Amino acid sequence: MTSCTKQDAAQIIASAINTASGRILVLLSGGSSAEVGVRALAILDKIKQQQITVALADERYVPYGAIDSNATLLKKFEVQQYCQAFIEVLQPSNETLEITAKQYQSVLQEQLQIADTIIAVFGVGTDNHTAGILPGSAAITAKTIIAAYDSAAFKRITITPEVFTHISTAFVYAEGESKQAAAQAIAETHDIASHPSQLIKQAQSWQVLFNKENT
């Protein structure tokens, strides 16, 4: 686990993206990792930014543009300015949860196939979830690359364990003392059902970035 500030984390992620060539797919989530992910993209020069497509690792099934949407958060940080394309899960048309998930799965499948490098920036919850994969959720055993299910707080659309094996480099960014135990647990050995964050280790390389002071 690497101790860092928010800007340190962005620099580390940007350096990894800079070493990638060809078509680069960057997967981003919500929470505190969203700002760091966009900061990393902002550091890159315009030529590198034009090689990048950003897609969501997970999304809450809420009305398009809602404050609880991960896409809304990323757009607040102006993600569209720092990539060639930003692919959202939700659309202005009000489709069902199942249709929305299937549509996004088709789009993401294509992006996984054409990308030369896949870099992901995830967060981790105090319950050890990552992306939209909650402990004990249906996403853990899904056989497709996208799962949709209902959780206590939100209906969710998320990547599944299948996607992690395609990731070239995965970063986990966590901040605040409340996240320290969860961040440290990633390097330990735990069951995926109770600690979905263990999936991070299925990427070709991975790094946990921890910002204790939220600076």
Tab-separated table of C-alpha atoms in Angstrom:
chain	number	residue	atom	x	y	z
A	1	MET	CA	0.000	0.000	0.000
A	2	THR	CA	1.405	3.365	-1.035
A	3	SER	CA	0.756	6.391	1.194
A	4	CYS	CA	0.098	9.482	-0.878
A	5	THR	CA	-1.799	12.722	-1.314
A	6	LYS	CA	-4.582	13.089	-3.833
A	7	GLN	CA	-2.232	14.739	-6.316
A	8	ASP	CA	0.463	12.106	-5.731
A	9	ALA	CA	-2.089	9.434	-6.593
A	10	ALA	CA	-3.091	11.273	-9.757
A	11	GLN	CA	0.556	11.508	-10.807
A	12	ILE	CA	1.131	7.784	-10.248
A	13	ILE	CA	-1.924	6.888	-12.323
A	14	ALA	CA	-1.015	9.379	-15.060
A	15	SER	CA	2.474	7.878	-15.301
A	16	ALA	CA	0.996	4.431	-15.888
A	17	ILE	CA	-1.301	5.761	-18.602
A	18	ASN	CA	1.594	7.584	-20.242
A	19	THR	CA	3.530	4.334	-20.682
A	20	ALA	CA	0.589	2.700	-22.476
A	21	SER	CA	0.410	2.729	-26.254
A	22	GLY	CA	-2.349	2.316	-28.802
A	23	ARG	CA	-5.979	2.481	-27.774
A	24	ILE	CA	-6.371	2.948	-24.039
A	25	LEU	CA	-9.563	2.130	-22.147
A	26	VAL	CA	-9.781	3.730	-18.702
A	27	LEU	CA	-12.417	2.400	-16.317
A	28	LEU	CA	-13.541	4.820	-13.603
A	29	SER	CA	-15.923	4.564	-10.662
A	30	GLY	CA	-17.563	7.048	-8.331
A	31	GLY	CA	-16.681	8.135	-4.813
A	32	SER	CA	-13.310	9.654	-3.972
A	33	SER	CA	-11.590	7.691	-6.747
A	34	ALA	CA	-13.538	9.654	-9.372
A	35	GLU	CA	-11.722	12.930	-8.729
A	36	VAL	CA	-8.308	11.257	-8.660
A	37	GLY	CA	-9.015	9.415	-11.891
A	38	VAL	CA	-10.001	12.601	-13.690
A	39	ARG	CA	-7.033	14.489	-12.212
A	40	ALA	CA	-4.764	11.822	-13.692
A	41	LEU	CA	-6.306	12.287	-17.125
A	42	ALA	CA	-5.938	16.065	-16.846
A	43	ILE	CA	-2.171	15.711	-16.350
A	44	LEU	CA	-1.740	13.996	-19.711
A	45	ASP	CA	-0.940	15.906	-22.888
A	46	LYS	CA	-3.563	16.327	-25.588
A	47	ILE	CA	-2.056	13.670	-27.847
A	48	LYS	CA	-2.282	11.024	-25.119
A	49	GLN	CA	-5.797	12.134	-24.170
A	50	GLN	CA	-6.932	11.459	-27.734
A	51	GLN	CA	-5.916	7.805	-27.309
A	52	ILE	CA	-8.212	7.382	-24.318
A	53	THR	CA	-11.788	6.195	-24.011
A	54	VAL	CA	-13.262	6.428	-20.521
A	55	ALA	CA	-16.019	4.027	-19.489
A	56	LEU	CA	-17.744	3.430	-16.180
A	57	ALA	CA	-16.865	0.421	-14.063
A	58	ASP	CA	-20.204	0.758	-12.320
A	59	GLU	CA	-23.255	2.957	-12.108
A	60	ARG	CA	-26.260	3.431	-9.889
A	61	TYR	CA	-29.556	2.943	-11.712
A	62	VAL	CA	-31.012	6.403	-11.156
A	63	PRO	CA	-32.515	8.975	-13.539
A	64	TYR	CA	-30.059	10.300	-16.110
A	65	GLY	CA	-28.218	13.310	-14.700
A	66	ALA	CA	-29.198	12.559	-11.091
A	67	ILE	CA	-26.785	13.685	-8.383
A	68	ASP	CA	-26.301	10.047	-7.263
A	69	SER	CA	-25.062	8.997	-10.713
A	70	ASN	CA	-21.359	8.183	-11.038
A	71	ALA	CA	-21.396	9.709	-14.511
A	72	THR	CA	-22.761	12.952	-13.080
A	73	LEU	CA	-19.890	13.035	-10.582
A	74	LEU	CA	-17.279	12.415	-13.265
A	75	LYS	CA	-18.782	15.114	-15.471
A	76	LYS	CA	-18.629	17.492	-12.508
A	77	PHE	CA	-14.848	17.023	-12.693
A	78	GLU	CA	-15.057	17.608	-16.486
A	79	VAL	CA	-13.933	14.139	-17.542
A	80	GLN	CA	-15.061	14.781	-21.137
A	81	GLN	CA	-12.318	17.392	-21.565
A	82	TYR	CA	-9.543	14.864	-20.984
A	83	CYS	CA	-10.428	11.922	-23.233
A	84	GLN	CA	-11.492	11.120	-26.766
A	85	ALA	CA	-14.812	9.635	-25.606
A	86	PHE	CA	-16.735	9.171	-22.371
A	87	ILE	CA	-19.119	6.206	-22.376
A	88	GLU	CA	-21.999	6.393	-19.938
A	89	VAL	CA	-24.213	3.598	-18.650
A	90	LEU	CA	-27.395	5.604	-18.242
A	91	GLN	CA	-29.095	7.303	-21.164
A	92	PRO	CA	-31.668	10.123	-21.300
A	93	SER	CA	-34.301	7.621	-22.472
A	94	ASN	CA	-35.804	5.812	-19.508
A	95	GLU	CA	-35.044	2.129	-20.192
A	96	THR	CA	-35.492	-0.632	-17.631
A	97	LEU	CA	-32.629	-1.797	-15.450
A	98	GLU	CA	-32.245	-4.992	-17.480
A	99	ILE	CA	-32.278	-3.264	-20.880
A	100	THR	CA	-29.836	-0.587	-19.698
A	101	ALA	CA	-27.459	-3.276	-18.432
A	102	LYS	CA	-27.632	-5.267	-21.673
A	103	GLN	CA	-27.010	-2.169	-23.765
A	104	TYR	CA	-23.990	-1.222	-21.697
A	105	GLN	CA	-22.661	-4.771	-21.798
A	106	SER	CA	-22.685	-4.680	-25.605
A	107	VAL	CA	-20.802	-1.376	-25.662
A	108	LEU	CA	-18.266	-2.421	-23.032
A	109	GLN	CA	-17.629	-5.765	-24.728
A	110	GLU	CA	-16.616	-3.938	-27.887
A	111	GLN	CA	-14.345	-1.580	-25.959
A	112	LEU	CA	-12.624	-4.476	-24.179
A	113	GLN	CA	-11.963	-6.116	-27.538
A	114	ILE	CA	-10.488	-3.101	-29.304
A	115	ALA	CA	-8.443	-1.682	-26.419
A	116	ASP	CA	-4.693	-2.287	-26.439
A	117	THR	CA	-4.395	-1.367	-22.762
A	118	ILE	CA	-7.013	-1.290	-20.010
A	119	ILE	CA	-6.365	0.771	-16.888
A	120	ALA	CA	-8.841	0.963	-14.028
A	121	VAL	CA	-9.146	3.296	-11.053
A	122	PHE	CA	-11.346	1.804	-8.360
A	123	GLY	CA	-12.343	2.778	-4.880
A	124	VAL	CA	-12.903	0.440	-1.949
A	125	GLY	CA	-15.686	0.599	0.608
A	126	THR	CA	-15.459	0.034	4.337
A	127	ASP	CA	-17.417	-3.167	3.597
A	128	ASN	CA	-14.646	-4.218	1.174
A	129	HIS	CA	-16.708	-3.733	-1.992
A	130	THR	CA	-15.177	-2.379	-5.160
A	131	ALA	CA	-16.839	-1.051	-8.325
A	132	GLY	CA	-20.506	-1.977	-7.800
A	133	ILE	CA	-19.681	-5.460	-6.526
A	134	LEU	CA	-21.020	-5.638	-2.981
A	135	PRO	CA	-20.252	-8.516	-0.600
A	136	GLY	CA	-22.617	-11.416	-1.225
A	137	SER	CA	-24.187	-9.736	-4.252
A	138	ALA	CA	-25.323	-11.366	-7.478
A	139	ALA	CA	-22.476	-9.620	-9.312
A	140	ILE	CA	-19.924	-11.958	-7.718
A	141	THR	CA	-21.256	-15.071	-9.466
A	142	ALA	CA	-22.449	-13.453	-12.714
A	143	LYS	CA	-21.280	-15.185	-15.889
A	144	THR	CA	-21.517	-12.062	-18.032
A	145	ILE	CA	-19.248	-8.988	-17.998
A	146	ILE	CA	-22.025	-6.745	-16.652
A	147	ALA	CA	-24.442	-7.508	-13.831
A	148	ALA	CA	-27.531	-5.635	-12.700
A	149	TYR	CA	-29.115	-6.133	-9.302
A	150	ASP	CA	-30.968	-4.415	-6.476
A	151	SER	CA	-29.071	-3.510	-3.302
A	152	ALA	CA	-30.273	-1.853	-0.115
A	153	ALA	CA	-29.376	1.669	-1.233
A	154	PHE	CA	-29.540	1.551	-5.044
A	155	LYS	CA	-30.179	-0.655	-8.017
A	156	ARG	CA	-26.748	-1.161	-9.552
A	157	ILE	CA	-25.104	-1.927	-12.869
A	158	THR	CA	-21.507	-3.088	-12.567
A	159	ILE	CA	-18.652	-4.939	-14.149
A	160	THR	CA	-18.239	-8.490	-12.872
A	161	PRO	CA	-15.216	-10.600	-11.861
A	162	GLU	CA	-14.763	-11.596	-15.517
A	163	VAL	CA	-13.582	-8.084	-16.411
A	164	PHE	CA	-10.734	-7.920	-13.898
A	165	THR	CA	-8.646	-10.456	-15.816
A	166	HIS	CA	-8.652	-8.101	-18.827
A	167	ILE	CA	-7.221	-5.156	-16.867
A	168	SER	CA	-3.584	-4.296	-17.519
A	169	THR	CA	-3.154	-2.111	-14.425
A	170	ALA	CA	-5.658	-1.621	-11.616
A	171	PHE	CA	-5.381	1.126	-9.044
A	172	VAL	CA	-7.352	1.381	-5.831
A	173	TYR	CA	-7.579	4.843	-4.321
A	174	ALA	CA	-8.866	5.141	-0.755
A	175	GLU	CA	-8.853	8.115	1.581
A	176	GLY	CA	-9.537	8.649	5.264
A	177	GLU	CA	-8.873	6.533	8.339
A	178	SER	CA	-12.210	4.744	7.928
A	179	LYS	CA	-10.923	3.158	4.695
A	180	GLN	CA	-7.491	2.118	5.999
A	181	ALA	CA	-8.475	-1.381	7.109
A	182	ALA	CA	-10.241	-2.079	3.806
A	183	ALA	CA	-7.277	-0.780	1.821
A	184	GLN	CA	-4.859	-2.952	3.788
A	185	ALA	CA	-7.104	-6.018	3.430
A	186	ILE	CA	-6.601	-6.078	-0.338
A	187	ALA	CA	-3.058	-7.418	0.060
A	188	GLU	CA	-4.308	-10.066	2.502
A	189	THR	CA	-6.064	-13.315	1.625
A	190	HIS	CA	-9.830	-13.229	1.927
A	191	ASP	CA	-12.812	-14.858	0.270
A	192	ILE	CA	-14.119	-12.863	-2.699
A	193	ALA	CA	-17.731	-13.290	-1.580
A	194	SER	CA	-17.056	-11.304	1.602
A	195	HIS	CA	-14.205	-9.179	0.205
A	196	PRO	CA	-14.911	-8.369	-3.463
A	197	SER	CA	-11.901	-6.031	-3.364
A	198	GLN	CA	-9.780	-9.200	-3.692
A	199	LEU	CA	-10.710	-9.121	-7.387
A	200	ILE	CA	-8.235	-6.269	-7.853
A	201	LYS	CA	-5.439	-8.827	-7.660
A	202	GLN	CA	-6.681	-10.551	-10.812
A	203	ALA	CA	-5.446	-7.624	-12.913
A	204	GLN	CA	-2.037	-8.034	-14.565
A	205	SER	CA	-0.654	-5.479	-12.093
A	206	TRP	CA	-2.246	-3.556	-9.253
A	207	GLN	CA	-1.473	-0.898	-6.649
A	208	VAL	CA	-3.310	0.449	-3.623
A	209	LEU	CA	-2.992	4.202	-3.064
A	210	PHE	CA	-4.001	5.385	0.411
A	211	ASN	CA	-4.497	8.985	1.445
A	212	LYS	CA	-4.953	9.018	5.217
A	213	GLU	CA	-5.272	12.795	5.561
A	214	ASN	CA	-7.610	13.418	2.574
A	215	THR	CA	-5.179	16.026	1.231
